[in-house]
Amino acid sequence: MKHTDAPTYETLPTRRSDPFRDQVVRAYEDSVEDWQKVIGEQLHFQWGVFGHPDAPRPVSLDEAGLRHLERQLALALDEVGEHTHPKRILDLGCGWGATLKHLAQVFPDCSRLDGVNISSVQLGHCAALVQGLEQPDRVRLYLCDVADVSELPDPDQPYDLALARGVITHLPPQVYEAMIAALARRMRPGAVLIVSETLYSEEFLTREPHPPEDADPLALGHRKSLRYVTDVLEAGGFTIRDDRVLPSAEDAARWVLELKSNIDVHFPEAASPPLEGIRRMATDLAVTLLRREATVHSIIAERTRGAARSRSAAARRCTCRAPFRRCAATHPRSTRCGMPHRVAPHAELTGEPHLFPFTLSAPARADTRQRRPVHNRT
């Protein structure tokens, strides 16, 4: 991207069909000004860390969102300290650009920061935002699907740091799996991936695997468990260095209820479908978070040096003796192999099986216990 008066981004081709993509795009078509009234001027849209409720001063949504990002960056640098000076950074689902802008300021010696998004509205704002940086040419923006990161320029120059904050929640399982596979090929061994995602207990997913189709204007229909998300990462060639609940359930509930309050203040009669979606779901989501049936998880993963782990999810077999991939393709809705797998909407629309059967719609294994955190620090 050249430093011009007209902010620009490059459109990359996609090789896949994903009917859910258009729903994600529609979720962010509202004006930037409307979103700023709801989530804050800086447009951090991935939860927030407020701190103790008896703090001496109120914490804004902008500050809480930035605290969350900085906390994850500190965790990543603490776990894999060699990446204090990354040379190439990739932000998957870069939103309106708040994270990219902060990364450019925190890492002034980073020569390349790439942002990927499928929303042209968000990318337009992001492009204008980064023009205010001292070295805007370091930032390149691309309109493309996150699963198509293999199409990004300079494949011979791998990334040192990648972020996927709030993007996995929008992805059908097969698209998430494809994204991780493509991302692993674009990151150098030892590189770090930072994930922040809203995940659900497997017991909750058994009861409510997805929201009603007519009540999902934010394109959040593909709910996932911690086990599934981390299994895909490990199968794709990543080692989990840290996973923890961040922000806390109390902070997450406060964050979503503050969004609802802002919508009630600025749009008392009616708002756009995505904002109305937040208003309708906020209270129930806050209760689900406080019950620990949903958690916001921070995951720090390191690109494995060498080949992926031998006992990857793709290599294990069901009790029917068929590899998972074949099993999912042969009898996706049955339990003949002893696995309670089910095809999610993306596979039903495309006819393509999942890479792994333990998807968002059911527990990953007969054992429904959640994965124990690698670290339990606060």
Tab-separated table of C-alpha atoms in Angstrom:
chain	number	residue	atom	x	y	z
A	1	MET	CA	0.000	0.000	0.000
A	2	LYS	CA	1.369	3.368	-0.954
A	3	HIS	CA	1.035	6.442	1.193
A	4	THR	CA	-1.708	8.289	-0.650
A	5	ASP	CA	-4.638	10.503	0.287
A	6	ALA	CA	-7.056	7.714	-0.647
A	7	PRO	CA	-6.767	4.775	1.777
A	8	THR	CA	-6.531	1.519	-0.133
A	9	TYR	CA	-6.523	-2.218	0.311
A	10	GLU	CA	-5.927	-5.100	-2.056
A	11	THR	CA	-8.552	-7.692	-2.933
A	12	LEU	CA	-7.315	-11.275	-3.093
A	13	PRO	CA	-9.112	-14.171	-4.822
A	14	THR	CA	-10.862	-16.926	-2.898
A	15	ARG	CA	-10.935	-20.571	-3.935
A	16	ARG	CA	-13.722	-21.712	-1.660
A	17	SER	CA	-17.484	-21.404	-1.434
A	18	ASP	CA	-18.802	-20.350	1.951
A	19	PRO	CA	-22.462	-19.249	2.115
A	20	PHE	CA	-21.912	-18.076	5.707
A	21	ARG	CA	-19.370	-15.464	4.568
A	22	ASP	CA	-22.063	-13.071	3.322
A	23	GLN	CA	-23.781	-13.187	6.711
A	24	VAL	CA	-20.521	-12.147	8.383
A	25	VAL	CA	-20.101	-9.278	5.914
A	26	ARG	CA	-23.641	-8.034	6.581
A	27	ALA	CA	-22.961	-8.022	10.324
A	28	TYR	CA	-20.489	-5.143	9.869
A	29	GLU	CA	-22.184	-3.016	7.218
A	30	ASP	CA	-23.417	-0.398	9.699
A	31	SER	CA	-21.720	2.974	9.835
A	32	VAL	CA	-18.560	3.289	11.885
A	33	GLU	CA	-20.197	6.088	13.857
A	34	ASP	CA	-23.012	3.792	15.030
A	35	TRP	CA	-20.533	1.152	16.189
A	36	GLN	CA	-18.482	3.774	18.027
A	37	LYS	CA	-21.552	4.778	20.018
A	38	VAL	CA	-21.847	1.179	21.184
A	39	ILE	CA	-18.329	-0.243	21.593
A	40	GLY	CA	-16.208	2.892	22.002
A	41	GLU	CA	-14.348	5.436	19.910
A	42	GLN	CA	-11.344	3.178	19.274
A	43	LEU	CA	-13.526	0.249	18.142
A	44	HIS	CA	-11.978	-2.556	20.165
A	45	PHE	CA	-14.510	-5.351	19.662
A	46	GLN	CA	-13.088	-8.337	21.549
A	47	TRP	CA	-14.174	-8.042	25.164
A	48	GLY	CA	-12.374	-6.012	27.813
A	49	VAL	CA	-10.457	-6.175	31.095
A	50	PHE	CA	-11.887	-3.755	33.652
A	51	GLY	CA	-10.116	-4.839	36.815
A	52	HIS	CA	-11.500	-4.772	40.326
A	53	PRO	CA	-15.026	-3.303	40.685
A	54	ASP	CA	-13.748	-1.043	43.483
A	55	ALA	CA	-11.147	0.578	41.220
A	56	PRO	CA	-10.695	4.288	42.058
A	57	ARG	CA	-11.909	5.441	38.646
A	58	PRO	CA	-14.226	4.102	35.952
A	59	VAL	CA	-12.678	2.213	33.043
A	60	SER	CA	-14.046	2.969	29.575
A	61	LEU	CA	-14.754	0.367	26.923
A	62	ASP	CA	-11.781	1.730	24.959
A	63	GLU	CA	-9.421	1.295	27.898
A	64	ALA	CA	-10.829	-2.123	28.782
A	65	GLY	CA	-10.392	-3.337	25.200
A	66	LEU	CA	-6.816	-2.078	25.063
A	67	ARG	CA	-6.042	-3.673	28.428
A	68	HIS	CA	-7.236	-7.018	27.067
A	69	LEU	CA	-5.007	-6.745	24.002
A	70	GLU	CA	-1.973	-5.652	26.020
A	71	ARG	CA	-2.515	-8.488	28.498
A	72	GLN	CA	-2.469	-11.038	25.684
A	73	LEU	CA	0.642	-9.511	24.139
A	74	ALA	CA	2.382	-9.700	27.517
A	75	LEU	CA	1.403	-13.351	27.886
A	76	ALA	CA	2.737	-14.147	24.419
A	77	LEU	CA	6.062	-12.448	25.052
A	78	ASP	CA	6.314	-14.098	28.464
A	79	GLU	CA	5.753	-17.586	27.063
A	80	VAL	CA	7.938	-17.223	23.965
A	81	GLY	CA	10.369	-14.437	24.766
A	82	GLU	CA	12.308	-14.588	21.502
A	83	HIS	CA	9.553	-12.661	19.724
A	84	THR	CA	9.996	-9.325	21.444
A	85	HIS	CA	10.993	-7.884	18.054
A	86	PRO	CA	8.824	-9.521	15.364
A	87	LYS	CA	9.660	-8.559	11.795
A	88	ARG	CA	6.379	-9.663	10.222
A	89	ILE	CA	2.933	-9.623	11.876
A	90	LEU	CA	-0.429	-10.885	10.587
A	91	ASP	CA	-3.794	-9.793	12.049
A	92	LEU	CA	-6.565	-12.183	10.936
A	93	GLY	CA	-9.946	-10.493	10.978
A	94	CYS	CA	-8.419	-7.078	11.633
A	95	GLY	CA	-11.777	-5.340	12.133
A	96	TRP	CA	-11.670	-1.549	12.094
A	97	GLY	CA	-7.898	-1.494	12.680
A	98	ALA	CA	-7.518	-0.779	16.402
A	99	THR	CA	-5.284	-3.811	16.971
A	100	LEU	CA	-3.137	-3.169	13.891
A	101	LYS	CA	-2.614	0.434	14.904
A	102	HIS	CA	-1.557	-0.573	18.401
A	103	LEU	CA	0.792	-3.270	17.097
A	104	ALA	CA	2.444	-0.777	14.748
A	105	GLN	CA	3.068	1.527	17.712
A	106	VAL	CA	4.273	-1.218	20.070
A	107	PHE	CA	6.623	-2.723	17.474
A	108	PRO	CA	8.104	0.297	15.656
A	109	ASP	CA	10.898	-1.842	14.172
A	110	CYS	CA	8.489	-4.331	12.600
A	111	SER	CA	8.898	-3.924	8.854
A	112	ARG	CA	5.571	-5.476	7.813
A	113	LEU	CA	2.124	-5.686	9.396
A	114	ASP	CA	-0.592	-7.338	7.313
A	115	GLY	CA	-4.311	-7.152	8.064
A	116	VAL	CA	-6.928	-9.495	6.587
A	117	ASN	CA	-10.683	-8.944	6.607
A	118	ILE	CA	-13.751	-9.788	4.503
A	119	SER	CA	-15.601	-6.564	5.376
A	120	SER	CA	-14.851	-3.756	2.944
A	121	VAL	CA	-16.548	-1.297	5.332
A	122	GLN	CA	-14.200	-2.193	8.161
A	123	LEU	CA	-11.158	-2.250	5.884
A	124	GLY	CA	-11.967	1.209	4.592
A	125	HIS	CA	-11.904	2.607	8.112
A	126	CYS	CA	-8.795	0.599	8.931
A	127	ALA	CA	-6.973	1.967	5.899
A	128	ALA	CA	-7.804	5.536	6.895
A	129	LEU	CA	-6.722	4.851	10.480
A	130	VAL	CA	-3.261	3.533	9.612
A	131	GLN	CA	-2.583	6.541	7.383
A	132	GLY	CA	-2.061	8.468	10.609
A	133	LEU	CA	0.912	6.318	11.599
A	134	GLU	CA	4.453	7.595	11.198
A	135	GLN	CA	5.269	4.802	8.730
A	136	PRO	CA	1.947	3.808	7.143
A	137	ASP	CA	3.651	1.892	4.331
A	138	ARG	CA	4.523	-0.841	6.807
A	139	VAL	CA	0.835	-1.804	7.003
A	140	ARG	CA	-0.773	-3.761	4.151
A	141	LEU	CA	-4.493	-4.556	4.067
A	142	TYR	CA	-6.183	-7.375	2.176
A	143	LEU	CA	-9.836	-8.090	1.459
A	144	CYS	CA	-9.988	-11.880	1.576
A	145	ASP	CA	-11.214	-14.864	3.523
A	146	VAL	CA	-9.051	-15.789	6.507
A	147	ALA	CA	-8.820	-19.334	5.126
A	148	ASP	CA	-7.101	-17.928	2.028
A	149	VAL	CA	-3.996	-16.592	3.761
A	150	SER	CA	-1.981	-18.763	1.385
A	151	GLU	CA	-2.834	-16.150	-1.272
A	152	LEU	CA	-1.055	-13.364	0.629
A	153	PRO	CA	2.064	-11.983	-1.089
A	154	ASP	CA	5.631	-13.001	-0.211
A	155	PRO	CA	5.071	-16.646	0.755
A	156	ASP	CA	8.816	-17.048	1.213
A	157	GLN	CA	8.782	-14.558	4.104
A	158	PRO	CA	6.995	-16.225	7.047
A	159	TYR	CA	5.261	-14.391	9.865
A	160	ASP	CA	6.734	-14.156	13.374
A	161	LEU	CA	3.474	-13.218	15.096
A	162	ALA	CA	-0.174	-13.763	14.151
A	163	LEU	CA	-3.402	-12.803	15.900
A	164	ALA	CA	-6.892	-14.277	15.575
A	165	ARG	CA	-9.001	-12.349	18.065
A	166	GLY	CA	-12.750	-12.740	17.709
A	167	VAL	CA	-12.582	-14.225	14.223
A	168	ILE	CA	-12.915	-17.972	14.882
A	169	THR	CA	-16.412	-17.440	16.305
A	170	HIS	CA	-17.601	-16.432	12.811
A	171	LEU	CA	-16.132	-19.438	11.006
A	172	PRO	CA	-17.827	-22.709	10.085
A	173	PRO	CA	-15.691	-25.575	11.385
A	174	GLN	CA	-14.257	-26.530	8.010
A	175	VAL	CA	-13.259	-22.921	7.319
A	176	TYR	CA	-11.568	-22.684	10.727
A	177	GLU	CA	-9.675	-25.897	10.055
A	178	ALA	CA	-8.608	-24.661	6.614
A	179	MET	CA	-7.476	-21.355	8.122
A	180	ILE	CA	-5.244	-23.085	10.668
A	181	ALA	CA	-3.740	-25.359	8.027
A	182	ALA	CA	-2.986	-22.403	5.729
A	183	LEU	CA	-1.751	-20.236	8.584
A	184	ALA	CA	0.700	-22.893	9.775
A	185	ARG	CA	2.318	-22.869	6.322
A	186	ARG	CA	2.779	-19.095	6.489
A	187	MET	CA	4.353	-18.957	9.973
A	188	ARG	CA	7.938	-19.810	10.699
A	189	PRO	CA	8.792	-22.513	13.258
A	190	GLY	CA	8.730	-20.945	16.691
A	191	ALA	CA	6.355	-18.157	15.634
A	192	VAL	CA	3.505	-17.218	17.987
A	193	LEU	CA	-0.256	-17.215	17.438
A	194	ILE	CA	-2.510	-15.226	19.802
A	195	VAL	CA	-6.147	-16.337	19.947
A	196	SER	CA	-9.039	-14.771	21.839
A	197	GLU	CA	-12.358	-16.521	21.498
A	198	THR	CA	-15.737	-17.039	23.138
A	199	LEU	CA	-16.018	-20.767	23.784
A	200	TYR	CA	-18.730	-22.948	25.266
A	201	SER	CA	-18.755	-25.898	27.632
A	202	GLU	CA	-19.444	-29.161	25.901
A	203	GLU	CA	-22.476	-29.724	28.106
A	204	PHE	CA	-23.901	-26.395	26.903
A	205	LEU	CA	-23.205	-27.296	23.268
A	206	THR	CA	-25.091	-30.541	23.688
A	207	ARG	CA	-28.158	-28.531	24.719
A	208	GLU	CA	-27.723	-25.486	22.454
A	209	PRO	CA	-25.253	-26.171	19.631
A	210	HIS	CA	-26.194	-22.962	17.831
A	211	PRO	CA	-28.526	-19.970	18.216
A	212	PRO	CA	-31.798	-19.859	16.254
A	213	GLU	CA	-31.135	-19.054	12.597
A	214	ASP	CA	-33.520	-16.085	12.718
A	215	ALA	CA	-31.726	-14.639	15.772
A	216	ASP	CA	-28.139	-14.560	14.548
A	217	PRO	CA	-27.528	-11.191	12.842
A	218	LEU	CA	-23.958	-11.145	14.200
A	219	ALA	CA	-23.085	-14.429	12.457
A	220	LEU	CA	-22.191	-16.254	15.669
A	221	GLY	CA	-23.926	-19.505	14.784
A	222	HIS	CA	-20.878	-21.752	14.803
A	223	ARG	CA	-20.296	-22.212	18.514
A	224	LYS	CA	-17.171	-24.113	19.518
A	225	SER	CA	-15.601	-25.718	22.566
A	226	LEU	CA	-12.122	-25.196	23.962
A	227	ARG	CA	-11.299	-28.823	23.239
A	228	TYR	CA	-12.224	-28.517	19.571
A	229	VAL	CA	-10.364	-25.231	19.029
A	230	THR	CA	-7.158	-26.464	20.662
A	231	ASP	CA	-7.336	-29.913	19.036
A	232	VAL	CA	-7.416	-28.274	15.619
A	233	LEU	CA	-4.481	-26.049	16.551
A	234	GLU	CA	-2.410	-29.004	17.729
A	235	ALA	CA	-3.337	-31.104	14.698
A	236	GLY	CA	-2.315	-28.195	12.482
A	237	GLY	CA	1.184	-28.003	13.913
A	238	PHE	CA	0.879	-25.669	16.921
A	239	THR	CA	1.863	-26.263	20.529
A	240	ILE	CA	-0.342	-24.655	23.189
A	241	ARG	CA	1.894	-22.600	25.456
A	242	ASP	CA	-0.806	-20.930	27.532
A	243	ASP	CA	-4.578	-21.051	27.738
A	244	ARG	CA	-6.681	-19.331	30.347
A	245	VAL	CA	-9.955	-17.528	30.896
A	246	LEU	CA	-9.325	-13.892	29.979
A	247	PRO	CA	-11.100	-11.643	30.707
A	248	SER	CA	-12.804	-13.004	33.793
A	249	ALA	CA	-16.439	-14.016	33.676
A	250	GLU	CA	-17.335	-10.895	35.660
A	251	ASP	CA	-15.448	-8.586	33.277
A	252	ALA	CA	-16.925	-10.297	30.220
A	253	ALA	CA	-20.464	-10.006	31.594
A	254	ARG	CA	-19.877	-6.345	32.424
A	255	TRP	CA	-18.547	-5.694	28.915
A	256	VAL	CA	-21.530	-7.135	27.073
A	257	LEU	CA	-24.000	-5.417	29.416
A	258	GLU	CA	-22.278	-2.066	28.827
A	259	LEU	CA	-22.788	-2.596	25.107
A	260	LYS	CA	-26.480	-3.198	25.721
A	261	SER	CA	-26.675	-0.059	27.860
A	262	ASN	CA	-25.110	2.034	25.101
A	263	ILE	CA	-27.563	0.661	22.552
A	264	ASP	CA	-30.477	1.488	24.872
A	265	VAL	CA	-29.177	5.049	25.260
A	266	HIS	CA	-28.359	5.817	21.627
A	267	PHE	CA	-30.989	3.668	19.891
A	268	PRO	CA	-33.934	3.506	22.322
A	269	GLU	CA	-36.570	2.710	19.703
A	270	ALA	CA	-34.797	0.510	17.195
A	271	ALA	CA	-31.310	-0.216	15.892
A	272	SER	CA	-29.848	-2.103	12.963
A	273	PRO	CA	-30.145	-5.927	13.059
A	274	PRO	CA	-26.580	-6.503	14.380
A	275	LEU	CA	-27.010	-3.969	17.189
A	276	GLU	CA	-30.484	-5.290	17.990
A	277	GLY	CA	-28.879	-8.723	18.121
A	278	ILE	CA	-26.486	-7.508	20.807
A	279	ARG	CA	-29.369	-5.927	22.741
A	280	ARG	CA	-31.418	-9.149	22.659
A	281	MET	CA	-28.645	-11.568	23.560
A	282	ALA	CA	-26.671	-9.465	26.088
A	283	THR	CA	-28.494	-10.473	29.264
A	284	ASP	CA	-28.649	-14.180	28.419
A	285	LEU	CA	-24.992	-14.180	27.376
A	286	ALA	CA	-23.971	-12.443	30.604
A	287	VAL	CA	-25.804	-15.109	32.618
A	288	THR	CA	-24.176	-17.871	30.553
A	289	LEU	CA	-20.756	-16.352	31.235
A	290	LEU	CA	-21.387	-16.026	34.968
A	291	ARG	CA	-22.538	-19.651	35.074
A	292	ARG	CA	-19.243	-20.606	33.370
A	293	GLU	CA	-21.175	-22.261	30.552
A	294	ALA	CA	-19.329	-19.906	28.229
A	295	THR	CA	-15.878	-18.420	28.705
A	296	VAL	CA	-13.666	-15.993	26.868
A	297	HIS	CA	-10.382	-17.820	26.381
A	298	SER	CA	-6.918	-16.502	25.670
A	299	ILE	CA	-4.756	-19.063	23.853
A	300	ILE	CA	-1.064	-18.596	23.117
A	301	ALA	CA	0.233	-21.162	20.612
A	302	GLU	CA	3.685	-21.672	19.147
A	303	ARG	CA	4.228	-22.936	15.620
A	304	THR	CA	5.749	-26.349	16.119
A	305	ARG	CA	9.339	-26.752	15.042
A	306	GLY	CA	9.331	-29.519	12.467
A	307	ALA	CA	6.377	-31.720	11.567
A	308	ALA	CA	3.011	-31.681	13.290
A	309	ARG	CA	2.518	-33.998	16.236
A	310	SER	CA	2.241	-37.647	15.279
A	311	ARG	CA	-0.941	-38.125	17.317
A	312	SER	CA	-2.745	-35.322	15.537
A	313	ALA	CA	-6.514	-35.311	15.427
A	314	ALA	CA	-6.428	-36.224	11.746
A	315	ALA	CA	-4.367	-39.356	12.472
A	316	ARG	CA	-6.526	-40.858	15.245
A	317	ARG	CA	-9.151	-43.455	14.466
A	318	CYS	CA	-12.730	-43.978	15.573
A	319	THR	CA	-13.778	-47.256	17.131
A	320	CYS	CA	-15.226	-48.253	13.752
A	321	ARG	CA	-11.556	-48.416	12.615
A	322	ALA	CA	-12.040	-45.752	9.963
A	323	PRO	CA	-9.894	-42.601	10.089
A	324	PHE	CA	-11.820	-39.643	11.442
A	325	ARG	CA	-12.070	-37.959	8.062
A	326	ARG	CA	-13.480	-41.052	6.372
A	327	CYS	CA	-15.764	-41.723	9.307
A	328	ALA	CA	-17.226	-38.221	9.167
A	329	ALA	CA	-17.840	-38.568	5.437
A	330	THR	CA	-19.409	-42.036	5.697
A	331	HIS	CA	-21.848	-41.686	8.569
A	332	PRO	CA	-21.776	-38.130	9.898
A	333	ARG	CA	-25.036	-38.237	11.838
A	334	SER	CA	-24.722	-41.662	13.446
A	335	THR	CA	-22.878	-42.988	16.455
A	336	ARG	CA	-21.905	-46.296	14.870
A	337	CYS	CA	-18.229	-45.467	15.416
A	338	GLY	CA	-18.810	-44.478	19.020
A	339	MET	CA	-18.297	-40.778	18.242
A	340	PRO	CA	-21.253	-38.373	18.656
A	341	HIS	CA	-20.320	-36.315	15.622
A	342	ARG	CA	-22.681	-34.235	13.562
A	343	VAL	CA	-22.342	-32.225	10.371
A	344	ALA	CA	-22.488	-28.455	10.841
A	345	PRO	CA	-24.301	-26.135	8.379
A	346	HIS	CA	-21.227	-25.514	6.201
A	347	ALA	CA	-20.757	-29.204	5.447
A	348	GLU	CA	-24.474	-29.679	4.820
A	349	LEU	CA	-24.455	-26.887	2.257
A	350	THR	CA	-21.267	-27.920	0.472
A	351	GLY	CA	-21.347	-31.656	0.895
A	352	GLU	CA	-17.798	-31.559	2.226
A	353	PRO	CA	-16.934	-33.473	5.417
A	354	HIS	CA	-15.130	-31.894	8.319
A	355	LEU	CA	-11.496	-32.686	8.851
A	356	PHE	CA	-12.473	-33.809	12.351
A	357	PRO	CA	-15.866	-35.064	13.552
A	358	PHE	CA	-15.652	-33.572	17.053
A	359	THR	CA	-17.110	-30.247	15.973
A	360	LEU	CA	-19.122	-27.562	17.667
A	361	SER	CA	-22.313	-29.614	17.593
A	362	ALA	CA	-21.268	-32.307	20.052
A	363	PRO	CA	-18.697	-33.288	22.654
A	364	ALA	CA	-15.327	-34.132	21.235
A	365	ARG	CA	-15.145	-37.449	23.011
A	366	ALA	CA	-17.300	-39.597	25.222
A	367	ASP	CA	-15.473	-37.896	28.077
A	368	THR	CA	-17.121	-34.457	28.271
A	369	ARG	CA	-14.619	-32.900	30.667
A	370	GLN	CA	-13.124	-29.587	29.530
A	371	ARG	CA	-9.410	-29.491	28.815
A	372	ARG	CA	-7.421	-28.405	31.852
A	373	PRO	CA	-5.675	-25.049	31.359
A	374	VAL	CA	-1.978	-25.186	30.648
A	375	HIS	CA	-1.532	-22.442	33.212
A	376	ASN	CA	-3.974	-21.233	35.782
A	377	ARG	CA	-2.430	-17.885	36.511
A	378	THR	CA	-4.503	-14.739	36.749
